[in-house]
Coordinates of C-alpha atoms in Angstrom, one line a residue:
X1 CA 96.4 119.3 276.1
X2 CA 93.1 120.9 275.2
X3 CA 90.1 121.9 277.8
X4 CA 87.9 125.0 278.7
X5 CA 86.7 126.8 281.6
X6 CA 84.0 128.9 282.5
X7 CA 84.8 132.1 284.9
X8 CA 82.8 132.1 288.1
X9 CA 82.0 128.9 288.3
X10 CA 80.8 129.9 291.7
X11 CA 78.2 132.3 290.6
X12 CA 77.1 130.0 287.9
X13 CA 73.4 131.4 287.8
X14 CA 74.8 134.8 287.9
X15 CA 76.9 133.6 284.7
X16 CA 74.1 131.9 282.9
X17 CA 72.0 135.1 283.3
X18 CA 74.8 136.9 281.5
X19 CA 74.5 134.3 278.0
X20 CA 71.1 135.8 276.7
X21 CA 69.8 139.2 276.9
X22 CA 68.0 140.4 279.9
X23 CA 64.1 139.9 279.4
X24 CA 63.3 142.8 281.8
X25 CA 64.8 145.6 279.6
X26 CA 66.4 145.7 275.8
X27 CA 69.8 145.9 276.6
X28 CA 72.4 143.1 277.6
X29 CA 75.1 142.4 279.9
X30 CA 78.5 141.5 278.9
X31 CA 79.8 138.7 280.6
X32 CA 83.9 139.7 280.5
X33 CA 85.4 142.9 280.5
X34 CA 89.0 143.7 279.1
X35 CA 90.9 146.2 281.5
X36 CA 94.1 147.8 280.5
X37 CA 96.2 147.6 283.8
X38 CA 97.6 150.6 283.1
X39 CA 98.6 151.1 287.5
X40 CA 101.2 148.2 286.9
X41 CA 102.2 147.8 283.2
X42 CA 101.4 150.4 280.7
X43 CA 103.7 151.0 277.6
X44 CA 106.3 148.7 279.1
X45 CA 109.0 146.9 276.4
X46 CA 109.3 143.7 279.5
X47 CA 106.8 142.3 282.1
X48 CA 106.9 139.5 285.0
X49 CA 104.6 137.2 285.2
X50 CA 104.8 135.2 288.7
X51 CA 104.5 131.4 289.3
X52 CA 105.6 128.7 288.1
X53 CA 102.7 127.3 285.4
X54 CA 101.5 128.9 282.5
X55 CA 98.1 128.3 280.5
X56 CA 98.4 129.2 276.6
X57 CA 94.8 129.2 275.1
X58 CA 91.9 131.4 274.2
X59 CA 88.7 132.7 275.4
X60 CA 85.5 132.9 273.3
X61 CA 82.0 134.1 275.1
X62 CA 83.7 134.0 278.3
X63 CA 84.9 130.5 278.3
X64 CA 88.5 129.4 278.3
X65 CA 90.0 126.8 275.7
X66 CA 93.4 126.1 276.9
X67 CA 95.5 124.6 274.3
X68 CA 98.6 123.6 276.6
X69 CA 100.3 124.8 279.8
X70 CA 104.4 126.0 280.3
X71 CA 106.3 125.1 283.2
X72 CA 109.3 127.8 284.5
X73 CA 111.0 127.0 288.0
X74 CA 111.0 131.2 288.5
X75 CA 108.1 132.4 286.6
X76 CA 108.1 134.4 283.4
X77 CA 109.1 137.4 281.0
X78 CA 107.5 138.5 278.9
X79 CA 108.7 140.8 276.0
X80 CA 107.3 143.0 273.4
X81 CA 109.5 142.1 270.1
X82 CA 109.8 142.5 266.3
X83 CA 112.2 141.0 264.0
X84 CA 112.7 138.5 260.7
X85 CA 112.1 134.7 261.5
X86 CA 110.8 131.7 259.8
X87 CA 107.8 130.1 260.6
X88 CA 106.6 126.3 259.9
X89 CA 103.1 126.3 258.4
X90 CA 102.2 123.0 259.5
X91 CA 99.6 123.5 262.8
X92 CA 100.6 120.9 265.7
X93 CA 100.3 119.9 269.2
X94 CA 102.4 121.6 271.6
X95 CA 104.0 118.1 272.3
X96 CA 105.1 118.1 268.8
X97 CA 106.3 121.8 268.3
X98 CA 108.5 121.1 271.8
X99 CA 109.8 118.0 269.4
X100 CA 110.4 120.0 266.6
X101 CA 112.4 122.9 268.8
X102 CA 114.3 120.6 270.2
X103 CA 115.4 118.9 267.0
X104 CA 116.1 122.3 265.5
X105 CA 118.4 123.5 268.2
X106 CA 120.4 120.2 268.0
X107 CA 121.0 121.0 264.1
X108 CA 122.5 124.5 264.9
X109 CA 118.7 126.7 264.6
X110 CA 117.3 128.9 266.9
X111 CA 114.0 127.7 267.2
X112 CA 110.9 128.9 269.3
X113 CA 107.7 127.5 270.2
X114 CA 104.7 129.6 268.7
X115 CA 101.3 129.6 269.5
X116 CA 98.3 130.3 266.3
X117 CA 96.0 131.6 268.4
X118 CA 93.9 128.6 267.1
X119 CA 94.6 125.6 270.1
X120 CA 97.8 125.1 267.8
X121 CA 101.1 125.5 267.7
X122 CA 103.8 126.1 265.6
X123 CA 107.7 126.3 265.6
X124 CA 109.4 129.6 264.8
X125 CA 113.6 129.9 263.6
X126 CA 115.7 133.1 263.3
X127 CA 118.5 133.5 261.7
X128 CA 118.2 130.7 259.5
X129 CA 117.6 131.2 255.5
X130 CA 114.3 129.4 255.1
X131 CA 115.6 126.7 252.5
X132 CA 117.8 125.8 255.6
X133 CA 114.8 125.4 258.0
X134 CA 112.7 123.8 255.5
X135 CA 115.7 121.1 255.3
X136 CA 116.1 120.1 259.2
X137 CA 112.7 120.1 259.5
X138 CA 111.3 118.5 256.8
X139 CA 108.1 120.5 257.0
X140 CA 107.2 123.6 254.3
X141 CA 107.7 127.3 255.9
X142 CA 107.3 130.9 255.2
X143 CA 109.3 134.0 255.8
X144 CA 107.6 136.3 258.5
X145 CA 109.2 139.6 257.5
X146 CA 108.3 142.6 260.0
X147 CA 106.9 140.1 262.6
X148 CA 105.9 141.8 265.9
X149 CA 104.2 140.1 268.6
X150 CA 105.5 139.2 272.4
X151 CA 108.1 136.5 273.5
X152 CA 107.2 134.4 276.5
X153 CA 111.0 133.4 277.9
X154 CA 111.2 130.9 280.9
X155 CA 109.6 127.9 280.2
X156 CA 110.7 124.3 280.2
X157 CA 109.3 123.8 277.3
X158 CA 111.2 126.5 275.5
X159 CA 110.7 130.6 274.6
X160 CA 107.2 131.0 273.0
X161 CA 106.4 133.7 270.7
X162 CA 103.1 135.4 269.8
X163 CA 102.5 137.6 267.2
X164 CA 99.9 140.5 267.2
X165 CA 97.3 139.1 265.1
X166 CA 96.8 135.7 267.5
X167 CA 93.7 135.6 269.0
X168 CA 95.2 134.1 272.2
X169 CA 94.4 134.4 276.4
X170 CA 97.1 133.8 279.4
X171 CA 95.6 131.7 282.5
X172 CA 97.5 131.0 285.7
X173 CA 97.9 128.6 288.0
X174 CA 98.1 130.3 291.7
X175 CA 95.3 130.8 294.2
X176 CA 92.0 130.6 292.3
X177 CA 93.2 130.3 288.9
X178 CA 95.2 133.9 289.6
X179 CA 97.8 135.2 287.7
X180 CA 100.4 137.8 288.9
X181 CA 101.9 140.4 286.6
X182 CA 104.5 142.5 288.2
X183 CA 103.8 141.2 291.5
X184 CA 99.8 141.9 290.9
X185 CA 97.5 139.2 291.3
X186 CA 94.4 139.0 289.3
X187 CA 91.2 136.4 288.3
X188 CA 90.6 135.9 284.5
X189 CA 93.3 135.8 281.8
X190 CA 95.9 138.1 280.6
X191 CA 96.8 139.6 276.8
X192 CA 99.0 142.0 275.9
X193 CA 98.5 144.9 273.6
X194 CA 100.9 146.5 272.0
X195 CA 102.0 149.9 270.8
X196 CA 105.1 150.1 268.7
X197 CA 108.3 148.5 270.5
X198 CA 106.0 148.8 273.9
X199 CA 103.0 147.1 275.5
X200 CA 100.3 147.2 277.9
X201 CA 99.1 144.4 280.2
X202 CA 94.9 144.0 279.7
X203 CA 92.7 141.7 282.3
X204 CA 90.4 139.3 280.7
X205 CA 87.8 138.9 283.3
X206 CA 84.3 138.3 284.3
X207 CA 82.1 141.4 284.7
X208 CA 81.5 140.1 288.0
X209 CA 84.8 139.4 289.2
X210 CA 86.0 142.9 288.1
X211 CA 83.8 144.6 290.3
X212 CA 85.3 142.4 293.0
X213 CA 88.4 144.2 292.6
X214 CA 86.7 147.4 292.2
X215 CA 84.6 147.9 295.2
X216 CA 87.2 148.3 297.5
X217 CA 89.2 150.3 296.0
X218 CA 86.2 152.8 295.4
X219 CA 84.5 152.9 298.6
X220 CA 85.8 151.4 302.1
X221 CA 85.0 147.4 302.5
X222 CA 84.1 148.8 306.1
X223 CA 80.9 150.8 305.2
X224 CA 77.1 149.1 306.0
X225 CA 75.9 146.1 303.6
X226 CA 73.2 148.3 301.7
X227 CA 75.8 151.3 300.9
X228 CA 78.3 149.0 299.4
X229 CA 75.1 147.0 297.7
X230 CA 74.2 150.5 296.1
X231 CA 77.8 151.0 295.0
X232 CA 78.1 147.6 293.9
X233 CA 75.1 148.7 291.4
X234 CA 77.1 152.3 290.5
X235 CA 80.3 150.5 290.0
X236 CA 78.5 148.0 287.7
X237 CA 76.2 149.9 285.8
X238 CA 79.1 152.8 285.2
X239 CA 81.5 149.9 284.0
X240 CA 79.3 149.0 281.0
X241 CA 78.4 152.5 279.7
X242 CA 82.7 152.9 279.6
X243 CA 83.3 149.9 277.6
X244 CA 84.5 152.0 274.5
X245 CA 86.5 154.4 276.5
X246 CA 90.1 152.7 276.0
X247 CA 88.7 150.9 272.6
X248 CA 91.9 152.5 270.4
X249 CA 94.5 151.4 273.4
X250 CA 93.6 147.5 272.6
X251 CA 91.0 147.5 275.8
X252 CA 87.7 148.4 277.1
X253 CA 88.5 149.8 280.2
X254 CA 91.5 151.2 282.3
X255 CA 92.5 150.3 286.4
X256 CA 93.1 153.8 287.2
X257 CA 90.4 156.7 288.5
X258 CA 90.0 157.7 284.7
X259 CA 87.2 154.8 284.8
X260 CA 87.0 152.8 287.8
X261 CA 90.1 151.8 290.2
X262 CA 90.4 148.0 290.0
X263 CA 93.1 146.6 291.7
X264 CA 92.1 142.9 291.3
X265 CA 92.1 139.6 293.9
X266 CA 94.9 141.5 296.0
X267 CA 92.5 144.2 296.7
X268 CA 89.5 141.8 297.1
X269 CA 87.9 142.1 300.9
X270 CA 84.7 139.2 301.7
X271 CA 82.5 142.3 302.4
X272 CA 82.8 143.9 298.8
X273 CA 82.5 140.9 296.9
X274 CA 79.0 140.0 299.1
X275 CA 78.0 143.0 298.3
X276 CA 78.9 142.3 294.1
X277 CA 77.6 138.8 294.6
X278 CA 74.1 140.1 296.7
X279 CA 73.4 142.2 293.6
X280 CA 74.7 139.9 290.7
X281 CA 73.4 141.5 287.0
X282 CA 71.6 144.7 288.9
X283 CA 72.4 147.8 287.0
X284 CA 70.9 151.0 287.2
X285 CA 68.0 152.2 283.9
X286 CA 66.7 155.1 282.8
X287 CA 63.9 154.9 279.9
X288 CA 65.7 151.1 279.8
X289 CA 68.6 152.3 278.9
X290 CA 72.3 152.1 281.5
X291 CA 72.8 155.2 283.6
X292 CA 76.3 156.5 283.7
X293 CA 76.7 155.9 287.4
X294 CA 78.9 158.6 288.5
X295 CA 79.8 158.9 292.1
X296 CA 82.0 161.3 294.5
X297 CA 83.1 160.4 298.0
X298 CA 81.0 163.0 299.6
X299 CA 78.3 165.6 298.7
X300 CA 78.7 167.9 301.7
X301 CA 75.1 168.1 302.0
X302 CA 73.5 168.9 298.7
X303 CA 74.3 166.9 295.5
X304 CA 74.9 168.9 292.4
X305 CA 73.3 169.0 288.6
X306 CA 75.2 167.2 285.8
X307 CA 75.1 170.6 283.8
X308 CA 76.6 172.5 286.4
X309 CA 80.0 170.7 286.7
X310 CA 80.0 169.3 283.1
X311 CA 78.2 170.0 280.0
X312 CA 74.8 168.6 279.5
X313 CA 71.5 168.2 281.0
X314 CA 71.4 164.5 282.4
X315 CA 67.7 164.3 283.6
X316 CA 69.1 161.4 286.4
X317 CA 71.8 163.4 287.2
X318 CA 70.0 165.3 289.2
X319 CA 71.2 167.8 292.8
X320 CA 69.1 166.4 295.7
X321 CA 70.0 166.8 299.7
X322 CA 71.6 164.4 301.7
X323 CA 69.1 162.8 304.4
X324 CA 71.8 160.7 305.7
X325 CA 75.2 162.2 304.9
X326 CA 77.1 162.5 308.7
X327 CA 78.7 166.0 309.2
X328 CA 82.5 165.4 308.1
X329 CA 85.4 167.8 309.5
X330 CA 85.9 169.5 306.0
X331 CA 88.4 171.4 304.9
X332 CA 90.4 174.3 304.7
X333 CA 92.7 176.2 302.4
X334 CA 94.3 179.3 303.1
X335 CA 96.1 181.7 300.2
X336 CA 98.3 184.6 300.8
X337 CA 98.1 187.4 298.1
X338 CA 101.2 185.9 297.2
X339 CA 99.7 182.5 296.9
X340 CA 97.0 184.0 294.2
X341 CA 99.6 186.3 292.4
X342 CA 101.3 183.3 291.4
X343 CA 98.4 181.1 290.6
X344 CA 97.1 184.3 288.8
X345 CA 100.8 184.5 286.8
X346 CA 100.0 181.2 285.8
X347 CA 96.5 180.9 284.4
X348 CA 95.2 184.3 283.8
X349 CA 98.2 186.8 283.3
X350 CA 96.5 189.3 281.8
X351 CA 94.2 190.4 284.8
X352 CA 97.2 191.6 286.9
X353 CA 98.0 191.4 290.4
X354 CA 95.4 189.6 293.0
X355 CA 92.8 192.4 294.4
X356 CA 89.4 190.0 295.3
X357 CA 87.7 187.1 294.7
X358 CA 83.8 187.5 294.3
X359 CA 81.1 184.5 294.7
X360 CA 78.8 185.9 292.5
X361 CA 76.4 182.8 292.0
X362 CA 75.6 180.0 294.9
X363 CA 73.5 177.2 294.1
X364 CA 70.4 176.2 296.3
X365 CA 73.1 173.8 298.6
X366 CA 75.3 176.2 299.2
X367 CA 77.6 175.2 296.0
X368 CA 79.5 177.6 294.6
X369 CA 78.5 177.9 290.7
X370 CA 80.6 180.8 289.6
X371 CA 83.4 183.1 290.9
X372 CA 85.1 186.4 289.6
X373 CA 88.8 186.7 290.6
X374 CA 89.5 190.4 290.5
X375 CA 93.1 191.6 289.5
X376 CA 94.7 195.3 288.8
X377 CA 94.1 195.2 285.0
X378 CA 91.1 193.2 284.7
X379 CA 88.9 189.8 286.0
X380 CA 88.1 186.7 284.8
X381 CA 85.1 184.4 285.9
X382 CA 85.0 180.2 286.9
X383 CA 82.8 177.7 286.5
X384 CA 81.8 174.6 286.6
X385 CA 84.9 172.4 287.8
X386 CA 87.0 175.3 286.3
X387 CA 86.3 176.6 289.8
X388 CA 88.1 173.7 291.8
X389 CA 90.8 173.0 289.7
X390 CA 92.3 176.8 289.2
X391 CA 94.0 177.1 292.3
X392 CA 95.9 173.6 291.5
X393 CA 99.5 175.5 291.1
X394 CA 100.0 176.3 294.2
X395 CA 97.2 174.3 296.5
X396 CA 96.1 171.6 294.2
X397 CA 92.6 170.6 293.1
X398 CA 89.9 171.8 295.5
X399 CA 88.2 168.8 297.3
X400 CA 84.5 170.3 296.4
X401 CA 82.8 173.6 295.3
X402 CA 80.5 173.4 298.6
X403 CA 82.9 176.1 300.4
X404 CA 83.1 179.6 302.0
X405 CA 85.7 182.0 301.7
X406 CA 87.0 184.2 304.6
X407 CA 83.4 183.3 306.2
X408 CA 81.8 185.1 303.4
X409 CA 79.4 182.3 301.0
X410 CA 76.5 179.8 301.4
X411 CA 76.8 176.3 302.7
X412 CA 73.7 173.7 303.2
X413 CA 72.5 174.5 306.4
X414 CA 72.0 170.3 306.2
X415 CA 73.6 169.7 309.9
X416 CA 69.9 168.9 310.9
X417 CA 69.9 166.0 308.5
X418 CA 71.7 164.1 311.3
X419 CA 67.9 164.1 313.4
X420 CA 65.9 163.1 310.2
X421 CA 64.6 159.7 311.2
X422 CA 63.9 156.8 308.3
X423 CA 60.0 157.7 306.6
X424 CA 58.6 155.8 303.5
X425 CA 58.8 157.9 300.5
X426 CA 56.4 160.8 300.2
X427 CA 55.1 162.8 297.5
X428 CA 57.3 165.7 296.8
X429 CA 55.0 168.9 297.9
X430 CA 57.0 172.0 296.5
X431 CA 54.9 174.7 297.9
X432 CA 56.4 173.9 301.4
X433 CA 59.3 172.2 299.3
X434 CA 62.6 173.7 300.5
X435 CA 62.6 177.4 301.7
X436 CA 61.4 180.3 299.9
X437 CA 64.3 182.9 298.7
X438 CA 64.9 185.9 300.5
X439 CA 66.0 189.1 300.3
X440 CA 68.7 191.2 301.9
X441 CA 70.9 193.8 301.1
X442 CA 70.6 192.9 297.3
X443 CA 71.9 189.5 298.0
X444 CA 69.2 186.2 296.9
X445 CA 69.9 182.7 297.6
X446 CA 67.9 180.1 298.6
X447 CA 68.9 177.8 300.9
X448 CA 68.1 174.8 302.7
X449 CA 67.0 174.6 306.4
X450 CA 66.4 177.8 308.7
X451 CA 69.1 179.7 308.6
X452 CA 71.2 181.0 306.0
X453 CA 74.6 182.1 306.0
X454 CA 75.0 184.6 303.1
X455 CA 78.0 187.3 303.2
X456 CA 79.0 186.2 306.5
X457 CA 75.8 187.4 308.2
X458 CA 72.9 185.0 309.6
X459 CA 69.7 185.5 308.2
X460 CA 66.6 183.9 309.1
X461 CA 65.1 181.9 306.1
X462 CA 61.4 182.7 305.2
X463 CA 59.4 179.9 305.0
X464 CA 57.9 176.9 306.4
X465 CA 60.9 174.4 306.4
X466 CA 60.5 171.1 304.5
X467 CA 59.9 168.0 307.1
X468 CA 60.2 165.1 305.1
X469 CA 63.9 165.2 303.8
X470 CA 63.6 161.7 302.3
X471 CA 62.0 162.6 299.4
X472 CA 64.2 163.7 296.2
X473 CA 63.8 167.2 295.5
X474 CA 62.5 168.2 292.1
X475 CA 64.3 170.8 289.3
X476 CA 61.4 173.2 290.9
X477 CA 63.7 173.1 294.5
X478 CA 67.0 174.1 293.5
X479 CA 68.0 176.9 291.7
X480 CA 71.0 178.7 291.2
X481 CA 71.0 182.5 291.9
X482 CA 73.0 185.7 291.3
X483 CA 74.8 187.4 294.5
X484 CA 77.5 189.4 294.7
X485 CA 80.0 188.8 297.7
X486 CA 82.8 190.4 297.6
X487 CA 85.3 187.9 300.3
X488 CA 88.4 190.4 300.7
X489 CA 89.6 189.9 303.9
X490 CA 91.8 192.2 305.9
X491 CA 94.6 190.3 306.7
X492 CA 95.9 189.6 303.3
X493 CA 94.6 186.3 302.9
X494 CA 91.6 183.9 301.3
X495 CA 90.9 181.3 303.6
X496 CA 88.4 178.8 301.8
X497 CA 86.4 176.3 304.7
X498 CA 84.3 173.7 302.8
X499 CA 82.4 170.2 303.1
X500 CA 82.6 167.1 300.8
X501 CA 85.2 165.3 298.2
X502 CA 84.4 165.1 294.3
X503 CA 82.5 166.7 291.7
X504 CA 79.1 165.3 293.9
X505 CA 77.2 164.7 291.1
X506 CA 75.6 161.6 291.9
X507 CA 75.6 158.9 294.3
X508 CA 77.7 160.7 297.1
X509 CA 79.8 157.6 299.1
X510 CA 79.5 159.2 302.6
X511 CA 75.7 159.6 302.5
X512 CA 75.4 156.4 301.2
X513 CA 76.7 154.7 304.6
X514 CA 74.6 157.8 306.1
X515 CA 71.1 156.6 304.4
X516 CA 72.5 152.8 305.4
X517 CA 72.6 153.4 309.0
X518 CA 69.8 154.7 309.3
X519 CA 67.7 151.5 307.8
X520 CA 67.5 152.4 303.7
X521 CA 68.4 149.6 301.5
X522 CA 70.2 149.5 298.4
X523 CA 67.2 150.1 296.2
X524 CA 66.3 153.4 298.3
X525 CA 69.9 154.6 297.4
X526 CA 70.5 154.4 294.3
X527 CA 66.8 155.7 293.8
X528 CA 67.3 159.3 295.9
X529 CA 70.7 159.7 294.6
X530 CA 69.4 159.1 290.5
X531 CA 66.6 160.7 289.7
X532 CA 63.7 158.7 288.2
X533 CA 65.8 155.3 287.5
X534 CA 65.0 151.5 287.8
X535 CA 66.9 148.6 288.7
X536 CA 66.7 146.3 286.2
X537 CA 68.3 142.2 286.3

C-alpha cells in the first residue's frame, strides 16, 4: 500500500506559500516543525499509542508517503529495544514480509515485521543462528549485532521493529488524521527519538498546525480577534528563531514553557486557530531578519529592556508603556524576618541574619532594576531576574519586578491609561515626551504620569505630562536611576505589592486584549510592543 499526503490540505495556499522562499524578505519559512513532547513522553522505555489503525511511512518536504497501515483491536505499544537478531536483506511489500513472518513462526522462528525506512519492508528473527533463517526462508540475511531501535507490538499484522537509523513517520487514523500518544491527541506524524534504553515522543507537524495547539495554551482563546492575531504572529515568529534549541535531543522544539506550550488538537479552540489561519506565514522582521518574539502575560504598565532582565542589547526589545493594559488586582507577598533569614541561609550565607532590603535603582515604569539585601555581616545586590527568582525557597518566583515593598518603591503611575482613547500614530516628541526627573530628598526617578510614588511619599512630577500615549517611547524616555530606599518596616515584616506576570519584555498578553478593545489591530500590536519591526509574508 503506497500513497502521500500533504498536511493542511485546508490551508493549501497557506502551504504552497511555505514551498519557495518568501519574495518579500531573504529568509524562509519552514513548512513542519519537529516537537519533542516532552509534557507526555520524555525519556520513557514504553509508550501507548491509541486507536485502532496505524500508518507506517515517511515524510519528505512535508508530504507523507505511507508505505502500509497496521491494524490492532486495542491500540498500540510501543517500546524502546536493543538486542541481537537477524535481518532479511531482500526489500518487500508489507504483504510479503506479513507472508514471510508468518511462514517463519510456523517453522519454530521468531520473526518480526521491519520497516527500512524506504516504503519497504523487511522481516527480522531472534534467536535463530542466521544459517537457520537463511534456510526457512530461502532469502540471504545478515546478523544485526547491537541493534537498537523501537518495537511496535499490537498489530494484526504482527510486532514491527524499527531501528534508529530508519528514516520513518507514524500517521493515525482518528479524527482528522490524529494520533494519540498516551491519551494525547495530535495532527501530523509521530517518531521516536531515542536516548540509551529510553525515548522521547517528537510531533511531526505543519508549522501551521503547531501553532494551533499553541495559541491556547499561551494566551486565553477568549481574548479579542486582533490580540490573539498579534500572538498568533509572536507565537509564530518565536517558533522559527527556536528551531535549534532541542537539536541534540533528536527535535527542534519542546511542548513545555522552555519554548512554547503546545498541547496539540486536544487543546485546539475555533478562535485560536482563526486567529493562526487569519495570519497564515506573517512573522515578525527586524532589518529582514525573524525577531525573537518574546512575550509575558502582563507588563504592569511599563514593558521592560531586553538588557535589563537578560544579557544583551536587543534594539526591538525595547520598554515602552502600556496604552491599553486594564489595571489587574496584583499581588502581594509578605516575609517575616524569619522568612528572609532562611532564604538568606540559603542563597547568600555569608551576609548574616536579615537587617533591610534597599531598592537602590527603579527604572522609568516603576521596575525594580536592582536591590541590596542587608544582613549582620555584610550585603549582597540583585539584578536583572536574579531579583524575582531569590526569594523562590520560601515564596517562589516573584510574578514581576514592577513591585513596592512595605509601600516604599516606584510603580507606573499608568492607571490613567485606562481614559487614553484610540489616536493614529504620532511622531514621538521627547521634549514633552514622558516627565522630567525630579528631585527630593536625594532620591531621582522618573516616572510616568503626574504623580510619583517614591519612598512612600507623593510627589508631584515636574513636567508637562505626555498626551498621546500611543506612540512608542524612545531609549531617550526611559532611564534607569540610582535611589536609595531603605523599606524596613516596623513590624518585622517585607510586604512586596506589585502589578503584572513574566519577565515583560515584549509583547505583554494583557495589554494586548487592552490595545484590542479599544480598536488597534494586530499590526498596531505587535508594532508598539517591538520596536522598529515589519510584518513580513
Amino acid at each position: 500500500m503506497k500513497g502521500k499526503k500533504e498536511f493542511l490540505a485546508v490551508l493549501l495556499a497557506g502551504v504552497m506559500a511555505f514551498a519557495v522562499p518568501q519574495t518579500s524578505f531573504a529568509y524562509e519559512i519552514p513548512k513542519t516543525v519537529s516537537v519533542g513532547l516532552e509534557s507526555v513522553c520524555k525519556n520513557v522505555s514504553s509508550a501507548n499509542i491509541g486507536g485502532t489503525s496505524l500508518l507506517v511511512g515517511n515524510v519528505q518536504n512535508g508530504t507523507f508517503y505511507e508505505a502500509g497501515q497496521l491494524a490492532a483491536s486495542k491500540g498500540f505499544t510501543v517500546k524502546a529495544v536493543q538486542g541481537n537478531y537477524v535481518m532479511i536483506q531482500e526489500k518487500m511489500t508489507l504483504e510479503d514480509a506479513q507472508n514471510l513472518v508468518a511462514s517463519l513462526k510456523k517453522a519454530g522462528v521468531e520473526a518480526f515485521l521491519g520497516y527500512t525506512g524506504e516504503e519497504s519492508w523487511t522481516v527480522y528473527t531472534a534467536n535463530a543462528a542466521l544459517s537457520v533463517v537463511e534456510q526457512k526462508s530461502g532469502k540471504k540475511a545478515v546478523q544485526k549485532s547491537g541493534f537498537t531501535g523501537i518495537r511496535i507490538d499490537g498489530a494484526k499484522e504482527g510486532n514491527l521493529l524499527i531501528a534508529d537509523n530508519s528514516f520513518y513517520a507514524l500517521g493515525g487514523c482518528e479524527k482528522d488524521d490524529t494520533f494519540t500518544v498516551n491519551g494525547k491527541r495530535y495532527r501530523g506524524y509521530l517518531k521516536f527519538a531515542k536516548k540509551g534504553n529510553t525515548m522521547t515522543a517528537v510531533n511531526v507537524v505543519n508549522l501551521e498546525e503547531y501553532l494551533y495547539g499553541v495559541l491556547p495554551a499561551e494566551m486565553p482563546p477568549s481574548y479579542d480577534e486582533e490580540a490573539l492575531k498579534a500572538q498568533a504572529l509572536a507565537a509564530r515568529t518565536y517558533a522559527i528563531t527556536k528551531l535549534g534549541a532541542h537539536e541534540g535531543s533528536g527535535y527542534q522544539l519542546c511542548d513545555t514553557t522552555s519554548c512554547q506550550v503546545y498541547k496539540g488538537y486536544d487543546g485546539e479552540q475555533p478562535s485560536t486557530n482563526d486567529a493562526v489561519q487569519n495570519t497564515t506565514g506573517q512573522i515578525i522582521c527586524y532589518n529582514g531578519v525573524p525577531i525573537e518574539a518574546v512575550f509575558s502575560a502582563s507588563a504592569g504598565g511599563y514593558t521592560e529592556n531586553s538588557e535589563d532582565v537578560w544579557n544583551g542589547v536587543t534594539p526591538y526589545l525595547r520598554a515602552v508603556p502600556e496604552i491599553g493594559e486594564p489595571m489587574d488586582s496584583g499581588w502581594t507577598r509578605t516575609f517575616t524576618v524569619e522568612d528572609m533569614n532562611r532564604i538568606v541561609a540559603a542563597k547568600s550565607p555569608a551576609i548574616g541574619s536579615i537587617s533591610d532590603i534597599k531598592i537602590t535603582k527603579l527604572a522609568t515604569g516603576g521596575r525594580i532594576q536592582e536591590l541590596e539585601i542587608v544582613g549582620t555581616k555584610g550585603s549582597i545586590k540583585l539584578t536583572k531576574e536574579n531579583i524575582r527568582t531569590y526569594f523562590s525557597p520560601v515564596g517562589g518566583t516573584l510574578p514581576s519586578k514592577m513591585f513596592t515593598i512595605n509601600g516604599n518603591g516606584g510603580m507606573s503611575a499608568s492607571a490613567s491609561t485606562e481614559q487614553v482613547q484610540k489616536v493614529e500614530p504620532a511622531p514621538v516628541n521627547t521634549a514633552t515626551g514622558l516627565t522630567r526627573a525630579v528631585a527630593q530628598k536625594g532620591i531621582t526617578a522618573k516616572t510616568e504620569g503626574t504623580l510619583a510614588s517614591m519612598n512612600g511619599i507623593q510627589y508631584a512630577v515636574e513636567g508637562k505630562q505626555e498626551q498621546n500615549k500611543t506612540t512608542p517611547v524612545t531609549q531617550k524616555d526611559y532611564a534607569i536611576s540610582n535611589v536609595n530606599i531603605s523599606t524596613k518596616g516596623g513590624k518585622g515584616v517585607f510586604v512586596l505589592q506589585g502589578r503584572g506576570n513574566g519577565h515583560g519584555v515584549g509583547l505583554s498578553q494583557k495589554g494586548a486584549q487592552g490595545m484590542a478593545k479599544k480598536g488597534y489591530n494586530y499590526q498596531d500590536i505587535v508594532k508598539h510592543y517591538y520596536t522598529g519591526v515589519t510584518i513580513e509574508g
